[in-house]
CSV table of C-alpha atoms in Angstrom, one decimal:
chain,number,residue,atom,x,y,z
W,1,MET,CA,106.3,35.2,-200.5
W,2,PRO,CA,109.5,36.5,-198.7
W,3,PRO,CA,112.9,35.6,-200.2
W,4,ARG,CA,113.6,31.9,-199.6
W,5,LYS,CA,116.5,31.1,-197.2
W,6,ARG,CA,118.9,28.8,-198.8
W,7,LEU,CA,119.4,25.5,-197.0
W,8,THR,CA,121.1,22.2,-197.7
W,9,PRO,CA,118.8,19.5,-199.0
W,10,THR,CA,119.0,17.7,-195.6
W,11,ALA,CA,118.2,20.9,-193.6
W,12,ARG,CA,115.4,21.8,-196.0
W,13,ARG,CA,113.8,18.3,-195.7
W,14,ALA,CA,114.0,18.7,-191.9
W,15,GLN,CA,112.3,22.1,-192.1
W,16,LEU,CA,109.5,20.8,-194.3
W,17,LEU,CA,109.0,17.8,-191.9
W,18,SER,CA,108.8,20.2,-189.0
W,19,VAL,CA,106.2,22.4,-190.7
W,20,GLY,CA,104.3,19.3,-191.9
W,21,ALA,CA,104.2,17.9,-188.4
W,22,ARG,CA,102.8,21.1,-186.9
W,23,LEU,CA,100.1,21.3,-189.6
W,24,PHE,CA,99.1,17.6,-189.3
W,25,ALA,CA,98.9,18.0,-185.5
W,26,ALA,CA,96.8,21.2,-185.7
W,27,HIS,CA,94.3,20.1,-188.4
W,28,PRO,CA,92.5,17.0,-189.7
W,29,TYR,CA,94.3,15.2,-192.5
W,30,ALA,CA,91.8,16.3,-195.1
W,31,ASP,CA,92.3,20.0,-194.2
W,32,VAL,CA,96.1,20.0,-194.6
W,33,LEU,CA,97.0,21.2,-198.1
W,34,MET,CA,100.4,21.0,-199.7
W,35,GLU,CA,100.0,24.7,-200.7
W,36,ASP,CA,99.7,25.6,-197.0
W,37,VAL,CA,102.8,23.6,-196.1
W,38,ALA,CA,104.8,25.4,-198.8
W,39,GLU,CA,103.5,28.8,-197.7
W,40,LYS,CA,104.3,28.1,-194.0
W,41,ALA,CA,107.8,26.9,-194.9
W,42,GLY,CA,108.4,29.8,-197.2
W,43,VAL,CA,109.2,27.7,-200.3
W,44,SER,CA,107.6,27.1,-203.7
W,45,ARG,CA,105.3,24.2,-204.2
W,46,ALA,CA,107.7,22.9,-206.8
W,47,LEU,CA,110.5,22.7,-204.2
W,48,LEU,CA,108.1,21.0,-201.7
W,49,TYR,CA,107.1,18.4,-204.2
W,50,ARG,CA,110.8,17.8,-205.0
W,51,HIS,CA,111.2,16.6,-201.5
W,52,PHE,CA,107.7,15.0,-201.0
W,53,PRO,CA,105.8,14.1,-204.1
W,54,SER,CA,102.4,14.0,-202.3
W,55,LYS,CA,100.7,14.8,-199.1
W,56,HIS,CA,100.7,11.1,-198.3
W,57,ALA,CA,104.5,11.0,-198.7
W,58,LEU,CA,104.9,14.0,-196.4
W,59,PHE,CA,102.6,12.5,-193.8
W,60,ALA,CA,104.3,9.1,-193.9
W,61,ALA,CA,107.7,10.8,-193.4
W,62,VAL,CA,106.3,12.9,-190.5
W,63,TYR,CA,104.8,9.8,-188.9
W,64,GLN,CA,108.0,7.7,-189.4
W,65,GLN,CA,110.0,10.5,-187.7
W,66,ALA,CA,107.5,10.5,-184.8
W,67,ALA,CA,107.7,6.8,-184.4
W,68,ASP,CA,111.5,6.9,-184.3
W,69,GLN,CA,111.4,9.7,-181.7
W,70,LEU,CA,108.9,7.8,-179.5
W,71,LEU,CA,111.2,4.7,-179.6
W,72,ALA,CA,114.2,6.9,-178.6
W,73,GLU,CA,112.3,8.4,-175.7
W,74,THR,CA,110.9,5.1,-174.4
W,75,ARG,CA,113.7,4.0,-172.1
W,76,LEU,CA,112.6,0.7,-170.6
W,77,ASP,CA,115.5,0.9,-168.2
W,78,PRO,CA,116.1,-2.5,-166.5
W,79,ALA,CA,117.2,-0.7,-163.4
W,80,ASP,CA,113.6,0.4,-162.9
W,81,SER,CA,110.8,-1.8,-161.9
W,82,LEU,CA,108.4,-3.1,-164.6
W,83,VAL,CA,105.7,-0.8,-163.4
W,84,GLU,CA,108.1,2.2,-163.6
W,85,GLN,CA,109.1,1.2,-167.1
W,86,LEU,CA,105.5,0.8,-168.2
W,87,ILE,CA,104.5,4.2,-166.7
W,88,GLN,CA,107.4,5.9,-168.5
W,89,GLY,CA,106.6,4.3,-171.8
W,90,MET,CA,102.9,5.0,-171.6
W,91,ASP,CA,103.5,8.6,-170.6
W,92,VAL,CA,105.8,9.2,-173.5
W,93,HIS,CA,103.2,7.8,-175.9
W,94,LEU,CA,100.2,9.6,-174.3
W,95,ASP,CA,102.1,12.9,-174.4
W,96,PHE,CA,102.5,12.4,-178.1
W,97,PHE,CA,98.9,11.3,-178.7
W,98,VAL,CA,97.5,14.2,-176.9
W,99,ALA,CA,99.8,16.8,-178.5
W,100,ASN,CA,99.2,15.3,-182.0
W,101,ARG,CA,95.6,14.1,-181.8
W,102,ASN,CA,94.8,14.9,-185.4
W,103,ALA,CA,97.9,13.1,-186.8
W,104,VAL,CA,97.2,10.0,-184.6
W,105,LEU,CA,93.6,9.9,-185.7
W,106,ALA,CA,94.7,10.3,-189.3
W,107,ALA,CA,97.1,7.4,-189.1
W,108,ASN,CA,94.6,5.1,-187.3
W,109,ARG,CA,91.3,6.1,-188.9
W,110,VAL,CA,91.7,8.1,-192.2
W,111,LEU,CA,94.7,6.0,-193.4
W,112,ALA,CA,93.9,2.8,-191.4
W,113,GLY,CA,94.3,0.6,-194.5
W,114,ASP,CA,97.3,2.3,-196.0
W,115,PRO,CA,100.2,-0.2,-196.2
W,116,VAL,CA,103.0,2.4,-195.7
W,117,ILE,CA,101.4,3.9,-192.5
W,118,GLN,CA,100.6,0.4,-191.2
W,119,THR,CA,104.2,-0.7,-191.7
W,120,ILE,CA,105.4,2.2,-189.7
W,121,MET,CA,103.1,1.3,-186.8
W,122,THR,CA,103.9,-2.4,-187.0
W,123,ASN,CA,107.6,-1.8,-186.9
W,124,GLU,CA,107.3,0.5,-183.9
W,125,LEU,CA,105.1,-2.1,-182.0
W,126,ASP,CA,107.5,-4.9,-182.9
W,127,ALA,CA,110.4,-2.8,-181.6
W,128,LEU,CA,108.5,-2.1,-178.3
W,129,ARG,CA,107.7,-5.8,-178.0
W,130,ALA,CA,111.4,-6.7,-178.4
W,131,ARG,CA,112.4,-4.2,-175.7
W,132,LEU,CA,109.8,-5.5,-173.3
W,133,LEU,CA,110.8,-9.1,-173.9
W,134,ALA,CA,114.4,-8.1,-173.1
W,135,VAL,CA,113.6,-6.7,-169.6
W,136,LEU,CA,111.2,-9.5,-168.5
W,137,PRO,CA,112.4,-12.5,-166.5
W,138,LEU,CA,111.6,-15.4,-168.9
W,139,ALA,CA,112.4,-18.9,-167.8
W,140,ASP,CA,112.7,-20.6,-171.3
W,141,GLU,CA,111.9,-20.3,-174.9
W,142,GLY,CA,108.4,-21.6,-174.5
W,143,VAL,CA,107.6,-18.9,-172.0
W,144,ARG,CA,109.2,-16.4,-174.2
W,145,GLN,CA,107.0,-17.3,-177.1
W,146,ALA,CA,103.9,-17.2,-174.9
W,147,VAL,CA,104.8,-13.8,-173.5
W,148,SER,CA,105.7,-12.5,-177.0
W,149,GLY,CA,102.2,-13.3,-178.2
W,150,VAL,CA,100.6,-11.6,-175.1
W,151,LEU,CA,102.7,-8.5,-175.7
W,152,LYS,CA,101.8,-8.4,-179.4
W,153,SER,CA,98.1,-8.5,-178.5
W,154,TRP,CA,98.5,-6.0,-175.6
W,155,LEU,CA,100.2,-3.4,-177.8
W,156,VAL,CA,97.4,-3.6,-180.3
W,157,PHE,CA,94.9,-3.3,-177.4
W,158,VAL,CA,96.7,-0.2,-176.2
W,159,GLN,CA,96.7,1.3,-179.6
W,160,VAL,CA,93.0,0.8,-180.2
W,161,LEU,CA,92.0,1.9,-176.7
W,162,CYS,CA,94.1,5.1,-176.9
W,163,VAL,CA,92.7,6.0,-180.3
W,164,ASP,CA,89.2,5.5,-179.0
W,165,TRP,CA,90.1,7.7,-176.0
W,166,LEU,CA,91.3,10.5,-178.3
W,167,THR,CA,87.8,10.4,-179.9
W,168,HIS,CA,85.8,10.1,-176.8
W,169,GLU,CA,87.5,10.8,-173.5
W,170,THR,CA,85.5,8.4,-171.3
W,171,CYS,CA,88.1,8.4,-168.5
W,172,THR,CA,91.0,10.4,-167.3
W,173,ARG,CA,94.4,10.1,-168.8
W,174,THR,CA,95.7,8.5,-165.6
W,175,GLN,CA,92.9,6.0,-165.6
W,176,LEU,CA,93.6,5.2,-169.2
W,177,ARG,CA,97.3,4.7,-168.5
W,178,ASP,CA,96.6,2.5,-165.5
W,179,ILE,CA,94.0,0.4,-167.4
W,180,CYS,CA,96.7,-0.4,-170.0
W,181,ILE,CA,99.3,-1.2,-167.3
W,182,GLY,CA,96.9,-3.3,-165.4
W,183,ALA,CA,96.0,-5.3,-168.5
W,184,ILE,CA,99.5,-6.4,-169.3
W,185,ILE,CA,100.4,-7.1,-165.7
W,186,GLY,CA,97.3,-9.3,-165.3
W,187,ALA,CA,98.1,-11.1,-168.6
W,188,LEU,CA,101.7,-11.8,-167.7
W,189,ARG,CA,101.2,-13.1,-164.1
W,190,PRO,CA,100.0,-16.6,-165.1
W,191,LEU,CA,103.0,-17.0,-167.4
W,192,LEU,CA,105.9,-16.0,-165.1
W,193,ASP,CA,107.4,-17.8,-162.1
W,194,HIS,CA,107.5,-14.6,-160.1
W,195,ASP,CA,105.0,-11.8,-159.9
W,196,PRO,CA,106.3,-9.1,-162.2
W,197,ALA,CA,104.6,-6.3,-160.2
W,198,PRO,CA,103.9,-7.3,-156.6
W,199,ASP,CA,102.9,-3.8,-155.7
W,200,TRP,CA,100.3,-3.4,-158.5
W,201,PRO,CA,97.6,-2.2,-158.3
W,202,PRO,CA,98.7,0.8,-156.2
W,203,GLN,CA,96.7,1.1,-153.0
W,204,GLY,CA,95.4,4.1,-151.0
W,205,PRO,CA,94.3,7.7,-151.7
W,206,GLY,CA,95.8,9.2,-154.8
W,207,ALA,CA,97.2,5.9,-156.0
W,208,GLY,CA,98.2,5.9,-159.6
W,209,ALA,CA,98.2,9.7,-159.8
Protein backbone atom coordinates (compact mmCIF):
# COMPACT_ATOMS: atom_id res chain seq x y z
CA MET A 1 0.00 0.00 0.00
CA PRO A 2 1.45 3.42 -0.92
CA PRO A 3 2.10 5.93 1.86
CA ARG A 4 -1.17 7.33 3.14
CA LYS A 5 -1.85 10.99 2.45
CA ARG A 6 -2.72 12.82 5.64
CA LEU A 7 -6.15 14.42 5.58
CA THR A 8 -8.35 16.11 8.13
CA PRO A 9 -11.07 13.83 9.56
CA THR A 10 -13.70 15.69 7.50
CA ALA A 11 -11.70 15.39 4.28
CA ARG A 12 -10.95 11.72 4.98
CA ARG A 13 -14.62 10.95 5.54
CA ALA A 14 -15.50 12.71 2.28
CA GLN A 15 -12.84 10.69 0.45
CA LEU A 16 -14.12 7.42 1.88
CA LEU A 17 -17.68 8.32 0.94
CA SER A 18 -16.54 9.06 -2.61
CA VAL A 19 -14.75 5.73 -2.91
CA GLY A 20 -17.69 3.91 -1.35
CA ALA A 21 -20.16 5.58 -3.72
CA ARG A 22 -18.12 4.50 -6.75
CA LEU A 23 -17.88 0.89 -5.56
CA PHE A 24 -21.56 0.61 -4.60
CA ALA A 25 -22.49 2.04 -8.01
CA ALA A 26 -20.20 -0.35 -9.89
CA HIS A 27 -20.96 -3.59 -8.01
CA PRO A 28 -23.88 -5.37 -6.31
CA TYR A 29 -24.05 -4.71 -2.57
CA ALA A 30 -22.89 -8.23 -1.64
CA ASP A 31 -19.77 -7.89 -3.78
CA VAL A 32 -18.51 -4.69 -2.14
CA LEU A 33 -16.03 -5.52 0.62
CA MET A 34 -14.71 -3.09 3.19
CA GLU A 35 -11.23 -4.37 2.38
CA ASP A 36 -11.72 -3.16 -1.19
CA VAL A 37 -12.90 0.24 -0.02
CA ALA A 38 -9.83 0.61 2.18
CA GLU A 39 -7.51 -0.47 -0.63
CA LYS A 40 -9.07 1.91 -3.17
CA ALA A 41 -8.89 4.76 -0.67
CA GLY A 42 -5.28 3.96 0.22
CA VAL A 43 -6.03 3.61 3.94
CA SER A 44 -5.86 0.82 6.50
CA ARG A 45 -8.97 -1.14 7.37
CA ALA A 46 -8.61 0.15 10.94
CA LEU A 47 -8.87 3.74 9.73
CA LEU A 48 -11.85 2.91 7.51
CA TYR A 49 -13.66 1.25 10.42
CA ARG A 50 -12.90 4.26 12.60
CA HIS A 51 -15.07 6.35 10.26
CA PHE A 52 -17.59 3.65 9.29
CA PRO A 53 -17.95 0.68 11.67
CA SER A 54 -19.60 -1.54 9.04
CA LYS A 55 -20.44 -1.83 5.35
CA HIS A 56 -24.03 -1.00 6.24
CA ALA A 57 -22.94 2.23 7.94
CA LEU A 58 -20.88 3.20 4.91
CA PHE A 59 -23.73 2.46 2.50
CA ALA A 60 -26.20 4.41 4.62
CA ALA A 61 -23.89 7.43 4.64
CA VAL A 62 -23.39 7.15 0.87
CA TYR A 63 -27.13 6.94 0.29
CA GLN A 64 -27.86 9.86 2.63
CA GLN A 65 -25.35 11.98 0.74
CA ALA A 66 -26.99 10.99 -2.56
CA ALA A 67 -30.46 11.86 -1.24
CA ASP A 68 -29.22 15.29 -0.08
CA GLN A 69 -27.65 15.91 -3.49
CA LEU A 70 -30.80 14.87 -5.35
CA LEU A 71 -32.87 17.28 -3.27
CA ALA A 72 -30.37 20.07 -3.94
CA GLU A 73 -30.49 19.43 -7.68
CA THR A 74 -34.30 19.17 -7.87
CA ARG A 75 -35.18 22.82 -8.38
CA LEU A 76 -39.00 22.90 -8.72
CA ASP A 77 -38.78 26.55 -9.76
CA PRO A 78 -42.22 28.23 -9.53
CA ALA A 79 -41.26 30.32 -12.57
CA ASP A 80 -41.45 27.15 -14.66
CA SER A 81 -44.64 25.35 -15.61
CA LEU A 82 -45.63 22.30 -13.58
CA VAL A 83 -44.65 20.02 -16.45
CA GLU A 84 -41.22 21.69 -16.74
CA GLN A 85 -40.68 21.25 -13.00
CA LEU A 86 -41.71 17.60 -13.12
CA ILE A 87 -39.48 16.92 -16.12
CA GLN A 88 -36.50 18.53 -14.40
CA GLY A 89 -37.08 16.60 -11.18
CA MET A 90 -37.63 13.29 -12.94
CA ASP A 91 -34.52 13.76 -15.10
CA VAL A 92 -32.34 14.48 -12.06
CA HIS A 93 -33.53 11.31 -10.36
CA LEU A 94 -33.36 9.13 -13.46
CA ASP A 95 -29.80 10.34 -14.13
CA PHE A 96 -28.86 9.16 -10.66
CA PHE A 97 -30.77 5.87 -10.93
CA VAL A 98 -29.11 4.95 -14.21
CA ALA A 99 -25.61 5.95 -13.07
CA ASN A 100 -26.01 4.19 -9.70
CA ARG A 101 -28.16 1.21 -10.65
CA ASN A 102 -26.51 -1.20 -8.20
CA ALA A 103 -26.79 1.22 -5.28
CA VAL A 104 -30.45 1.95 -6.01
CA LEU A 105 -31.27 -1.75 -6.29
CA ALA A 106 -29.38 -2.41 -3.05
CA ALA A 107 -31.40 0.21 -1.19
CA ASN A 108 -34.74 -0.91 -2.61
CA ARG A 109 -34.24 -4.67 -2.80
CA VAL A 110 -31.33 -5.99 -0.70
CA LEU A 111 -31.94 -3.53 2.16
CA ALA A 112 -35.67 -3.04 1.56
CA GLY A 113 -36.54 -3.74 5.19
CA ASP A 114 -33.67 -1.84 6.75
CA PRO A 115 -35.03 0.97 8.97
CA VAL A 116 -32.05 3.30 8.42
CA ILE A 117 -32.24 3.13 4.63
CA GLN A 118 -36.03 3.36 4.67
CA THR A 119 -35.83 6.49 6.84
CA ILE A 120 -33.48 8.13 4.32
CA MET A 121 -35.91 7.34 1.48
CA THR A 122 -38.96 8.46 3.44
CA ASN A 123 -37.35 11.77 4.39
CA GLU A 124 -36.44 12.49 0.78
CA LEU A 125 -39.94 11.65 -0.46
CA ASP A 126 -41.48 13.82 2.27
CA ALA A 127 -39.22 16.72 1.27
CA LEU A 128 -40.18 16.33 -2.40
CA ARG A 129 -43.87 16.21 -1.47
CA ALA A 130 -43.54 19.43 0.55
CA ARG A 131 -41.86 21.16 -2.38
CA LEU A 132 -44.55 20.07 -4.81
CA LEU A 133 -47.28 21.22 -2.43
CA ALA A 134 -45.59 24.62 -2.29
CA VAL A 135 -45.75 25.17 -6.06
CA LEU A 136 -49.30 23.88 -6.69
CA PRO A 137 -52.32 26.23 -6.69
CA LEU A 138 -54.32 24.85 -3.75
CA ALA A 139 -57.65 26.47 -2.91
CA ASP A 140 -57.95 25.51 0.77
CA GLU A 141 -56.73 23.17 3.48
CA GLY A 142 -59.09 20.39 2.40
CA VAL A 143 -57.66 20.41 -1.11
CA ARG A 144 -54.15 20.56 0.32
CA GLN A 145 -54.71 17.41 2.37
CA ALA A 146 -56.19 15.58 -0.59
CA VAL A 147 -53.32 16.62 -2.88
CA SER A 148 -50.78 15.70 -0.20
CA GLY A 149 -52.18 12.18 -0.06
CA VAL A 150 -52.09 11.88 -3.84
CA LEU A 151 -48.49 13.10 -3.96
CA LYS A 152 -47.42 10.66 -1.25
CA SER A 153 -48.88 7.74 -3.18
CA TRP A 154 -47.48 9.00 -6.49
CA LEU A 155 -43.94 9.31 -5.15
CA VAL A 156 -44.06 5.70 -3.94
CA PHE A 157 -45.47 4.66 -7.34
CA VAL A 158 -42.58 6.41 -9.11
CA GLN A 159 -40.05 4.77 -6.80
CA VAL A 160 -41.43 1.26 -7.38
CA LEU A 161 -41.81 1.76 -11.13
CA CYS A 162 -38.28 3.11 -11.55
CA VAL A 163 -36.75 0.27 -9.53
CA ASP A 164 -38.64 -2.26 -11.65
CA TRP A 165 -37.44 -0.45 -14.78
CA LEU A 166 -33.83 -0.72 -13.63
CA THR A 167 -34.32 -4.47 -13.37
CA HIS A 168 -36.22 -4.94 -16.63
CA GLU A 169 -36.17 -2.02 -19.08
CA THR A 170 -39.61 -2.64 -20.58
CA CYS A 171 -39.85 0.88 -22.05
CA THR A 172 -37.54 3.75 -22.96
CA ARG A 173 -36.34 6.21 -20.38
CA THR A 174 -38.43 8.98 -21.96
CA GLN A 175 -41.51 6.77 -21.87
CA LEU A 176 -40.85 5.98 -18.21
CA ARG A 177 -40.52 9.67 -17.36
CA ASP A 178 -43.69 10.57 -19.26
CA ILE A 179 -45.66 7.73 -17.65
CA CYS A 180 -44.73 9.11 -14.23
CA ILE A 181 -45.58 12.70 -15.21
CA GLY A 182 -48.84 11.68 -16.82
CA ALA A 183 -49.84 9.73 -13.71
CA ILE A 184 -49.55 12.71 -11.35
CA ILE A 185 -51.17 15.19 -13.74
CA GLY A 186 -54.10 12.84 -14.25
CA ALA A 187 -54.46 12.34 -10.49
CA LEU A 188 -54.33 16.07 -9.71
CA ARG A 189 -56.80 17.31 -12.35
CA PRO A 190 -59.97 16.29 -10.44
CA LEU A 191 -58.73 18.06 -7.30
CA LEU A 192 -57.72 21.47 -8.69
CA ASP A 193 -59.87 24.35 -9.91
CA HIS A 194 -57.64 24.88 -12.92
CA ASP A 195 -55.91 22.33 -15.14
CA PRO A 196 -52.33 22.17 -13.80
CA ALA A 197 -50.97 21.17 -17.22
CA PRO A 198 -53.30 22.15 -20.09
CA ASP A 199 -50.66 21.23 -22.67
CA TRP A 200 -50.20 17.69 -21.35
CA PRO A 201 -49.91 15.20 -22.94
CA PRO A 202 -47.65 16.64 -25.64
CA GLN A 203 -48.93 16.20 -29.17
CA GLY A 204 -47.27 15.58 -32.51
CA PRO A 205 -44.16 13.75 -33.78
CA GLY A 206 -41.34 13.60 -31.26
CA ALA A 207 -43.56 14.77 -28.43
CA GLY A 208 -42.07 14.13 -25.02
CA ALA A 209 -38.58 13.50 -26.44
